[in-house]
GROMACS .gro file of C-alpha atoms in nm:
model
  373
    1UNK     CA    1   0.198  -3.449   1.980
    2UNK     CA    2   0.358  -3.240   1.717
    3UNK     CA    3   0.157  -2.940   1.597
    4UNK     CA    4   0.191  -2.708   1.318
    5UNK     CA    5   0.026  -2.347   1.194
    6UNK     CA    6   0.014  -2.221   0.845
    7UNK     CA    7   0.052  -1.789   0.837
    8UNK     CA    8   0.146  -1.499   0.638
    9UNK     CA    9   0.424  -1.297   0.707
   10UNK     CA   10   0.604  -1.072   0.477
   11UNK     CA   11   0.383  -1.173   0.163
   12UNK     CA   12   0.552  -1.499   0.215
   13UNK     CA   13   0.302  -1.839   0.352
   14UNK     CA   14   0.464  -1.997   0.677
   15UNK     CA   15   0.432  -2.291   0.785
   16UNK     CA   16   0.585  -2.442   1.112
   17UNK     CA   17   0.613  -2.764   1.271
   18UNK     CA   18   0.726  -2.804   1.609
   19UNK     CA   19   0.624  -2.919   1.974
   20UNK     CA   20   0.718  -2.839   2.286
   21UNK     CA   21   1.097  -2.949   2.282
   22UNK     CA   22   1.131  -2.664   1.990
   23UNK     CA   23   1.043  -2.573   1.628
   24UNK     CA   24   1.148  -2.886   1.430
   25UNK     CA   25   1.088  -2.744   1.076
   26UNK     CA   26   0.988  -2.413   0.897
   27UNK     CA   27   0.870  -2.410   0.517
   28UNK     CA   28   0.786  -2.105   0.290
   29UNK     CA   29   0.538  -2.134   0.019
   30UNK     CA   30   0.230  -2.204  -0.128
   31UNK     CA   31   0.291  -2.636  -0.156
   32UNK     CA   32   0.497  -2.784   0.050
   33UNK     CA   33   0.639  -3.138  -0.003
   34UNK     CA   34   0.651  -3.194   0.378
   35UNK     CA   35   0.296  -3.400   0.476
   36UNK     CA   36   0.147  -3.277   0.755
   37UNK     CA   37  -0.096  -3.609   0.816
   38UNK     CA   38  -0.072  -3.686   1.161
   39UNK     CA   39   0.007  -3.342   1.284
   40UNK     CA   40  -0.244  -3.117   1.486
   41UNK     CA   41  -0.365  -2.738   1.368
   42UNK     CA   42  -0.317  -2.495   1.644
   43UNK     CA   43  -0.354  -2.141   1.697
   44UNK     CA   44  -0.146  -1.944   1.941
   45UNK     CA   45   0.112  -2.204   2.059
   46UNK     CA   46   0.324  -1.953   2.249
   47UNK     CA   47   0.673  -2.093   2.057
   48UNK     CA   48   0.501  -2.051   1.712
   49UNK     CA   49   0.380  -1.685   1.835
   50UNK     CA   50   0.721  -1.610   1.956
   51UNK     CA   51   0.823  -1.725   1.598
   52UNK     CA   52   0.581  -1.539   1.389
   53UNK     CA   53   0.708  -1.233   1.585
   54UNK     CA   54   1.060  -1.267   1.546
   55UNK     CA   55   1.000  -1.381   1.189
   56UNK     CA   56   0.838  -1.100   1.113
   57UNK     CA   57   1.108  -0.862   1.291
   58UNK     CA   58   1.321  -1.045   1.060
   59UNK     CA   59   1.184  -0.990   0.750
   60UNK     CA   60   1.157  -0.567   0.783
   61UNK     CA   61   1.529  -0.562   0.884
   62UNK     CA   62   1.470  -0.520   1.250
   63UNK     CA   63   1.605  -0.852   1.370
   64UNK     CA   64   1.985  -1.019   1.321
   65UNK     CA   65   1.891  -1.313   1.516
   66UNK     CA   66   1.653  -1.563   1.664
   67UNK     CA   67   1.586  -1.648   2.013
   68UNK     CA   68   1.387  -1.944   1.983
   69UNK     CA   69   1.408  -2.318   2.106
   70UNK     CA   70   1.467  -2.526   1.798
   71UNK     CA   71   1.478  -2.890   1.767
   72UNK     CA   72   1.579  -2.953   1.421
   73UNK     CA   73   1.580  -3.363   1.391
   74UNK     CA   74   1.903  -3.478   1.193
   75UNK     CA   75   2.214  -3.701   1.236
   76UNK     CA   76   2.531  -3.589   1.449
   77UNK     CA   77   2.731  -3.451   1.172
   78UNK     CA   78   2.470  -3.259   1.016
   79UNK     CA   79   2.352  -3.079   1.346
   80UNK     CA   80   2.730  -2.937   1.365
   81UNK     CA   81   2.693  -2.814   1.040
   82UNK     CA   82   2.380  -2.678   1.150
   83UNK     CA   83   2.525  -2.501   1.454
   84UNK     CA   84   2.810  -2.390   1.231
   85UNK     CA   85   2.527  -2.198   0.996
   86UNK     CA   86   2.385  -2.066   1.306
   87UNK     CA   87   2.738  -1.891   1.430
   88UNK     CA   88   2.783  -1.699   1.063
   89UNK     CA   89   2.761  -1.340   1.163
   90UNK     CA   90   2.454  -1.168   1.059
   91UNK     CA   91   2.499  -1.005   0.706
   92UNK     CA   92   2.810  -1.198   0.585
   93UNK     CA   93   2.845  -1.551   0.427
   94UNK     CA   94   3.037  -1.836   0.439
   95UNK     CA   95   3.184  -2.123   0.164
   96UNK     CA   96   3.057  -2.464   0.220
   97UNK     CA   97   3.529  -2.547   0.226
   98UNK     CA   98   3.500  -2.248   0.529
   99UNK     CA   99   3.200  -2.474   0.729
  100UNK     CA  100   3.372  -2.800   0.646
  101UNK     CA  101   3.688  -2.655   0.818
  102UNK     CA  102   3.499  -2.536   1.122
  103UNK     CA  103   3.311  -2.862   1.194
  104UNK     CA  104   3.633  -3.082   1.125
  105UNK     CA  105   3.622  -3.234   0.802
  106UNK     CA  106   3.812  -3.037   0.558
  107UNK     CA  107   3.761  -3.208   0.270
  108UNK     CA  108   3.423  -3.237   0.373
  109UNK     CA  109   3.283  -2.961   0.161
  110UNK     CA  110   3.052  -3.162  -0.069
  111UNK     CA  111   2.889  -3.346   0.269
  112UNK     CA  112   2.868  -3.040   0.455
  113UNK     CA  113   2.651  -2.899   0.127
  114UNK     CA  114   2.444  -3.179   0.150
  115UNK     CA  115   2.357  -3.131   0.560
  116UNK     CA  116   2.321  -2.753   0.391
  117UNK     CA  117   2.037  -2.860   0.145
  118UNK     CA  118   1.866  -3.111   0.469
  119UNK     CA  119   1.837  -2.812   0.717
  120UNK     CA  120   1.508  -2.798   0.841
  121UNK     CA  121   1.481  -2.479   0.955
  122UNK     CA  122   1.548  -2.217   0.711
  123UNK     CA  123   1.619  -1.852   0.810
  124UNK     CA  124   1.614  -1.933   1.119
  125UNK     CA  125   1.899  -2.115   1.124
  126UNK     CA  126   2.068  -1.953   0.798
  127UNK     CA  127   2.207  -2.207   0.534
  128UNK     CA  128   2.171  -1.875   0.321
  129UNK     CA  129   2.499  -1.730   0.434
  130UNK     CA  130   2.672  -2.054   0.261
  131UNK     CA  131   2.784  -1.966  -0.069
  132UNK     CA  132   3.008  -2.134  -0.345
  133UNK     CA  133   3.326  -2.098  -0.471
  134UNK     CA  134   3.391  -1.797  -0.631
  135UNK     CA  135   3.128  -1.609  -0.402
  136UNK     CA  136   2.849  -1.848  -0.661
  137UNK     CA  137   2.492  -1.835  -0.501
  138UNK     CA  138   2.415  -2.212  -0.495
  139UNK     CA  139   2.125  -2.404  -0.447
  140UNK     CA  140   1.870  -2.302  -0.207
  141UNK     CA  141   1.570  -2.463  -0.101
  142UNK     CA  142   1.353  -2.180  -0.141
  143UNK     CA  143   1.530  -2.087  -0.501
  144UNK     CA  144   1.792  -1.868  -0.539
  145UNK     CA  145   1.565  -1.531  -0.591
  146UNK     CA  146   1.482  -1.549  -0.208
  147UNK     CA  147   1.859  -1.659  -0.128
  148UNK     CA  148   2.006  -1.329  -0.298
  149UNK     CA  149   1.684  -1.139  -0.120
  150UNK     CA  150   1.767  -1.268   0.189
  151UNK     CA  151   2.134  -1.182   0.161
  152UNK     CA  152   2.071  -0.829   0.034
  153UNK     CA  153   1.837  -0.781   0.339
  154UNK     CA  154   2.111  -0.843   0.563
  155UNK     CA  155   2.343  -0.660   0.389
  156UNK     CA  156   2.137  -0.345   0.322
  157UNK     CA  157   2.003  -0.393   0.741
  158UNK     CA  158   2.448  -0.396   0.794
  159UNK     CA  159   2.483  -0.075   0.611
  160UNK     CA  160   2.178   0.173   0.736
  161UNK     CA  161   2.239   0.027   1.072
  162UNK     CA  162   2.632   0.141   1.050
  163UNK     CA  163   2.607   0.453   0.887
  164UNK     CA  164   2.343   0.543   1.137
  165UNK     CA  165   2.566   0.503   1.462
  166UNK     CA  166   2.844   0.701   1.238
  167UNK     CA  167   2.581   0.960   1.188
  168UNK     CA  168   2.534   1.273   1.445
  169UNK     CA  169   2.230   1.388   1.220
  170UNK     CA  170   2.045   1.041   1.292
  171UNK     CA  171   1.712   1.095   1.327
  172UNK     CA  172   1.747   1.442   1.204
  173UNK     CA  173   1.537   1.617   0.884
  174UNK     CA  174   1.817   1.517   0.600
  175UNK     CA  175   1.600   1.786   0.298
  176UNK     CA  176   1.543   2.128   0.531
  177UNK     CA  177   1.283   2.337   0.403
  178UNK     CA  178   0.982   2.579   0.447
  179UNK     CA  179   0.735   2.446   0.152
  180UNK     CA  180   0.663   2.156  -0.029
  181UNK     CA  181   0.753   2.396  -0.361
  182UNK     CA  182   1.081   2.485  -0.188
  183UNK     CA  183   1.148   2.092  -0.188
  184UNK     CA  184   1.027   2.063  -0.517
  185UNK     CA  185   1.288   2.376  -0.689
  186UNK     CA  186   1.541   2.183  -0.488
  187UNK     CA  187   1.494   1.873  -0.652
  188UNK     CA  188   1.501   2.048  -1.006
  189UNK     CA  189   1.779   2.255  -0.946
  190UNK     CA  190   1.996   1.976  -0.761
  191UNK     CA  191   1.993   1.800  -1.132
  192UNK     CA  192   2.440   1.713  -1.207
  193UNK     CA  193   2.557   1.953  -0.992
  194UNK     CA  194   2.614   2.034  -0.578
  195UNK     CA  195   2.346   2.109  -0.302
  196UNK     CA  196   2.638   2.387  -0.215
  197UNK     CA  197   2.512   2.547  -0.564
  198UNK     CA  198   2.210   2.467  -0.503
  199UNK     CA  199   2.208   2.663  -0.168
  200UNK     CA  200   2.325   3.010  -0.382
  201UNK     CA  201   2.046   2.945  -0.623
  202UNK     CA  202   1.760   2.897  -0.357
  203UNK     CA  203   1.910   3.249  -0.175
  204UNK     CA  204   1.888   3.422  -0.480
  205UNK     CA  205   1.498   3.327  -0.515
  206UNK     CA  206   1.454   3.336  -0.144
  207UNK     CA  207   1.154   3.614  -0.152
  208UNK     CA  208   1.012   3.416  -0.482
  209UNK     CA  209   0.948   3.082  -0.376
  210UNK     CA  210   0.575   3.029  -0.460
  211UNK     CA  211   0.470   2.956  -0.808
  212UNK     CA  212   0.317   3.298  -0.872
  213UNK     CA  213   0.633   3.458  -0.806
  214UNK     CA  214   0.821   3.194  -1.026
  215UNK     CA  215   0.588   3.248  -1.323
  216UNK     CA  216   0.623   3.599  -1.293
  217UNK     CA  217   0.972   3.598  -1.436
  218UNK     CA  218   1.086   3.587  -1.753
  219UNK     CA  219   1.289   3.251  -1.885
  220UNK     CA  220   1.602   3.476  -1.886
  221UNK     CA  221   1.561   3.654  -1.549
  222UNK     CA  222   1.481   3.306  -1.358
  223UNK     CA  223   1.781   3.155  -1.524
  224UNK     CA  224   2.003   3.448  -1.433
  225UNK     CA  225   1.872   3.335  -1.075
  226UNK     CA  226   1.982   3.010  -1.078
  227UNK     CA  227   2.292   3.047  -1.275
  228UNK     CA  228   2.500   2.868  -0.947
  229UNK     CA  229   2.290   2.534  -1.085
  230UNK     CA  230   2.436   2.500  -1.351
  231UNK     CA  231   2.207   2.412  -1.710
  232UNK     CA  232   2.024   2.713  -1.581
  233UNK     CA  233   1.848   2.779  -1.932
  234UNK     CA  234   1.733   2.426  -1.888
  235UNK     CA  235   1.591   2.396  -1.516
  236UNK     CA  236   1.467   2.764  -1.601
  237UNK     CA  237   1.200   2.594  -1.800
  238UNK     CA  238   1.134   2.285  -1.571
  239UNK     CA  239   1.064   2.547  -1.291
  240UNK     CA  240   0.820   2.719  -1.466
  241UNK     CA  241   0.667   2.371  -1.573
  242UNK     CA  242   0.692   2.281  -1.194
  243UNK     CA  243   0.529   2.571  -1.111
  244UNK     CA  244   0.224   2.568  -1.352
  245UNK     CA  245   0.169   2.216  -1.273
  246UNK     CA  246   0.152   2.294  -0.819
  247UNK     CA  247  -0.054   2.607  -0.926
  248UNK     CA  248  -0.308   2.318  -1.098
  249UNK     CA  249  -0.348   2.134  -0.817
  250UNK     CA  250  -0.460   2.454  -0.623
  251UNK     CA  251  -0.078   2.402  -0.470
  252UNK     CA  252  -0.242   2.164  -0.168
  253UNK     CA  253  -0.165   1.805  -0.090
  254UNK     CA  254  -0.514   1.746  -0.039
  255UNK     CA  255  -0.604   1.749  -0.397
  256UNK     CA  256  -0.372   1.512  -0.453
  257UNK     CA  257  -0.449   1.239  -0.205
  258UNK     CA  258  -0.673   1.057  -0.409
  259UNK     CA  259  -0.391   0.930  -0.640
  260UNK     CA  260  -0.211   0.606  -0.568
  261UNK     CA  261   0.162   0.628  -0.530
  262UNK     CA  262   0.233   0.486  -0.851
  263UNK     CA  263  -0.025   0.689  -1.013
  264UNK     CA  264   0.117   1.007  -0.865
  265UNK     CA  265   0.449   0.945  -0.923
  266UNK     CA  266   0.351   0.885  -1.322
  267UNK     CA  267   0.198   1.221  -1.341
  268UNK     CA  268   0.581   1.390  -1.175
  269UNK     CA  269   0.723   1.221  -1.453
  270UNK     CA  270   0.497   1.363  -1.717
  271UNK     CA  271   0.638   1.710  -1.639
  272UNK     CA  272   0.932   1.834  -1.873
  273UNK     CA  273   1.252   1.816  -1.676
  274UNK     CA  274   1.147   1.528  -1.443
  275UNK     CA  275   1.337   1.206  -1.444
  276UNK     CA  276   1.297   0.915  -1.198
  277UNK     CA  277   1.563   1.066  -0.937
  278UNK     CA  278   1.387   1.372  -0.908
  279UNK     CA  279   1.051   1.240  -0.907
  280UNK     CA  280   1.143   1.028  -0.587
  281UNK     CA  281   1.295   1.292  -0.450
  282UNK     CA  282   0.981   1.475  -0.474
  283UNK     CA  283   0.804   1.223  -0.347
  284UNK     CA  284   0.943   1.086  -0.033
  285UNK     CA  285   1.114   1.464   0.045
  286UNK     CA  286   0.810   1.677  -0.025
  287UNK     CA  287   0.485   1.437  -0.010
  288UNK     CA  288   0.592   1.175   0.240
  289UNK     CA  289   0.564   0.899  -0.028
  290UNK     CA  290   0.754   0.593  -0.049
  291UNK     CA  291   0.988   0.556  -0.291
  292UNK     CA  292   1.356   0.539  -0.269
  293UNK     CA  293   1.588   0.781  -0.429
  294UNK     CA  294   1.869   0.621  -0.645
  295UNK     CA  295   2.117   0.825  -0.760
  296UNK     CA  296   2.528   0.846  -0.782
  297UNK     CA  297   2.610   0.846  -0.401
  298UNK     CA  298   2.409   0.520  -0.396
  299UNK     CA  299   2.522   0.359  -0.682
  300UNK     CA  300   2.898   0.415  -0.572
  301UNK     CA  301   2.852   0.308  -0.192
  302UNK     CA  302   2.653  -0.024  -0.291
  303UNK     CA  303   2.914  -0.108  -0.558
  304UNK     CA  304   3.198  -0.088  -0.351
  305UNK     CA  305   3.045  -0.267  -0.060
  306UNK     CA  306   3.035  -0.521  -0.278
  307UNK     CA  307   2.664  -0.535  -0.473
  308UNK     CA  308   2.574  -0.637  -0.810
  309UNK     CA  309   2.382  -0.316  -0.867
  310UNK     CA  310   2.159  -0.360  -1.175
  311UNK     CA  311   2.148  -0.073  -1.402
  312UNK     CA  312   1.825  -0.051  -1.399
  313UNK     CA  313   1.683   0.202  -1.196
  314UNK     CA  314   1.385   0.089  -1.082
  315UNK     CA  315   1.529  -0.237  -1.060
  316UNK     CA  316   1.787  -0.116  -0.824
  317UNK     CA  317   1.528   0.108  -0.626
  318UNK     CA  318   1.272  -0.215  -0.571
  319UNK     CA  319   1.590  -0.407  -0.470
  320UNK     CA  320   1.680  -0.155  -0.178
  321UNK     CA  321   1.294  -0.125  -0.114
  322UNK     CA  322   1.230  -0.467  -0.038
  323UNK     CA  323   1.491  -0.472   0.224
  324UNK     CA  324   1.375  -0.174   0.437
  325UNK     CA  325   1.015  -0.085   0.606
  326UNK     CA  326   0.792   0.084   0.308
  327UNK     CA  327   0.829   0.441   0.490
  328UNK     CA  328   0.853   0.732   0.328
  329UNK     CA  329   1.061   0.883   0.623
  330UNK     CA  330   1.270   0.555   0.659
  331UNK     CA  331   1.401   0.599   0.295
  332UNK     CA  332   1.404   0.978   0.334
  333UNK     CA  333   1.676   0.902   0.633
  334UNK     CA  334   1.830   0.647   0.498
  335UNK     CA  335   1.903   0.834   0.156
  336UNK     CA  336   2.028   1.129   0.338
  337UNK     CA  337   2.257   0.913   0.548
  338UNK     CA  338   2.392   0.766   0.227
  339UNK     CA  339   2.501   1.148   0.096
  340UNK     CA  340   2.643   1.217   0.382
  341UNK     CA  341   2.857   0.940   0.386
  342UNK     CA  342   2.933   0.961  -0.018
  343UNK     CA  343   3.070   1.360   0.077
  344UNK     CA  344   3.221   1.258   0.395
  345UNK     CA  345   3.381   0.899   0.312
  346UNK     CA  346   3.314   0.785   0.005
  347UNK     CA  347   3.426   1.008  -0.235
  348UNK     CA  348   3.547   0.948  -0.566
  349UNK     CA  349   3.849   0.897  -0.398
  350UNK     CA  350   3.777   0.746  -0.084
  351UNK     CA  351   3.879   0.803   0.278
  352UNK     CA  352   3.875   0.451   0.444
  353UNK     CA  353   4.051   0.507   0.728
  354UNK     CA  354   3.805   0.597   0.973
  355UNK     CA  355   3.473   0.490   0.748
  356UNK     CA  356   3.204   0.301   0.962
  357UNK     CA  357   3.156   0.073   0.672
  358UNK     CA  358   3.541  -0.022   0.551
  359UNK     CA  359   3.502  -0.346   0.773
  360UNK     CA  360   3.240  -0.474   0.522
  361UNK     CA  361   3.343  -0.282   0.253
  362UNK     CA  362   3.530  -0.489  -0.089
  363UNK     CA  363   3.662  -0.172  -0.213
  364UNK     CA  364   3.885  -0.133   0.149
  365UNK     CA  365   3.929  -0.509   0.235
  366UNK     CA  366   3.990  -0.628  -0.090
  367UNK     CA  367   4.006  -0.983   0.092
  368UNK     CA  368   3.607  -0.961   0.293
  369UNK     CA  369   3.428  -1.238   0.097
  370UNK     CA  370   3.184  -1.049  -0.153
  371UNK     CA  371   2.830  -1.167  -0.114
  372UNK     CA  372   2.651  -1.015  -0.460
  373UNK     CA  373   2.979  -1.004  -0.725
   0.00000   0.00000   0.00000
């Protein structure tokens, strides 16, 4: 008797068909073409639990493989293929020439795309790592939105998970501080230049960091301050803004726990002086909220590791989002991982020799097979 069981995981509807020599098909969606007359409902057949689990672990970036008993139904040459897809290292990709060569049949490229598009197990075994000539996301049976997602989730999973063994502070508070409004000055005052200068500038106003103390100064004296920053005129103003505004909410989380994230992170970006870098870094540093911070050390490590970074910034921040656990101290982490590596590695003028990510990186191995150009 084959059974099957119809589930949520990651947003996405599941739906697995298998029996107890091995899952013999996965499909994601609301419809699927596959009939399921004839098949039995169940609910907690211990391979489809093991599934949903590992599924799930998949989907958050926790997983790189499965360790499941599949029994995908197909003819001889197409279950090498499949076992080819199924040896592609986790977070790379393959062209459909490179499978044809490593199942025999060299020329076989346009056959080896068809066993691609026939694969009856999805993710699981990953006919997403195949890619066309010239690095060209082809077809995909789920469309080619949830082939690139799939591919940037293993790619951004690669990354954190690299620069975190290559990272002594691991684990470690990446934004030290002794007040939310400490984190909040940082975040103006970091604005185009160094957290070195940022370090004389919060010395200098050491004994004033509550608003009271901030607003007490006049424009000129705060800016003579912060004159380390840089633009000190400028974030002179947004730090009396800044201040005025924490003073309004009675300077306490609490009265700000009734906003949604979105909602909150609106009103930051109200105040004069806050852009959508600062704002996240506000949020997720100081308020434990979830977004993640984009700025240049992230643009420049994801380019050269071979992403097609959009412009965009919230385009680029949802991308990274999607790929890692929505927690605020996950992104926090993971965004301070990715300065440390910008100031330590990847400078403007990179040093690759000893860099945890030069084996995956385009910019260093100008010959690694780019998954997002």
């Amino acid at each position: 008797m084959m059974y099957y069981e119809v589930f949520e995981i990651s947003g996405y509807r599941v739906t697995l068909i298998g029996d107890e020599q091995g899952l013999s098909r996965l499909m994601i969606g609301e419809e699927v073409e596959y009939s399921l007359k004839g098949l039995q409902e169940v609910c907690g057949f211990d391979l489809f639990e093991q599934a949903k689990i590992q599924l799930a672990e998949y989907f958050i970036g926790s997983r790189i493989d499965f360790d499941l008993k599949l029994n995908p139904q197909g003819t001889d040459f197409q279950k090498s293929v499949w076992n080819a897809l199924r040896e592609i290292p986790y977070g790379e990709a393959r062209t459909y020439k490179q499978i044809a060569v490593e199942v025999g049949n060299p020329k076989g490229a346009r056959a080896v795309g068809m066993a691609n598009n026939k694969n009856p197990l999805p993710v699981i075994i990953p006919c997403h790592r195949v890619v066309g000539t010239g690095n060209k996301l082809t077809g995909y049976v789920f469309g080619l939105t949830m082939k690139r997602h799939l591919l940037n989730l293993e790619k951004v999973t690669v990354i954190f998970r690299r620069l975190e063994a290559g990272n002594a502070r691991h684990g470690k508070v990446w934004w030290p501080s002794d007040s939310v409004f400490e984190i909040m000055v940082g975040a103006i005052l970091t604005q185009n230049t160094t957290w070195k200068n940022v370090e004389k500038s919060l010395s200098e106003l050491s004994d004033y960091l509550i608003p009271s103390k901030i607003l007490s100064f006049s424009q000129e004296e705060l800016a003579l301050k912060i004159k380390s920053s840089g633009y000190q005129n400028q974030k002179a103003l947004y730090l009396k803004t800044m201040a005025e505004w924490w003073m309004s909410k009675g300077e306490s989380i609490e009265c700000l726990k009734g906003l949604s994230d979105n909602e909150f992170r609106t009103e930051l970006l109200s105040l004069k002086g806050v852009g959508k870098e600062t704002a996240d870094s506000i949020m997720v540093y100081a308020f434990s909220r979830p977004f993640f911070v984009i700025d240049a050390y992230t643009r420049r490590i994801f380019q050269r590791v071979g992403f097609e970074v959009p412009k965009d910034y919230d385009e680029f921040r949802i991308m990274i989002e999607e790929c890692v656990s929505r927690d605020s101290r996950l992104y926090g982490e993971y965004h301070g991982l990715l300065v440390e590596h910008a100031k330590n590695y990847c400078l403007s003028i990179p040093k690759c020799e000893k860099c945890p990510l030069a084996e995956i990186c385009d910019y260093k191995v100008e010959e690694t097979l780019s998954l997002f150009g």
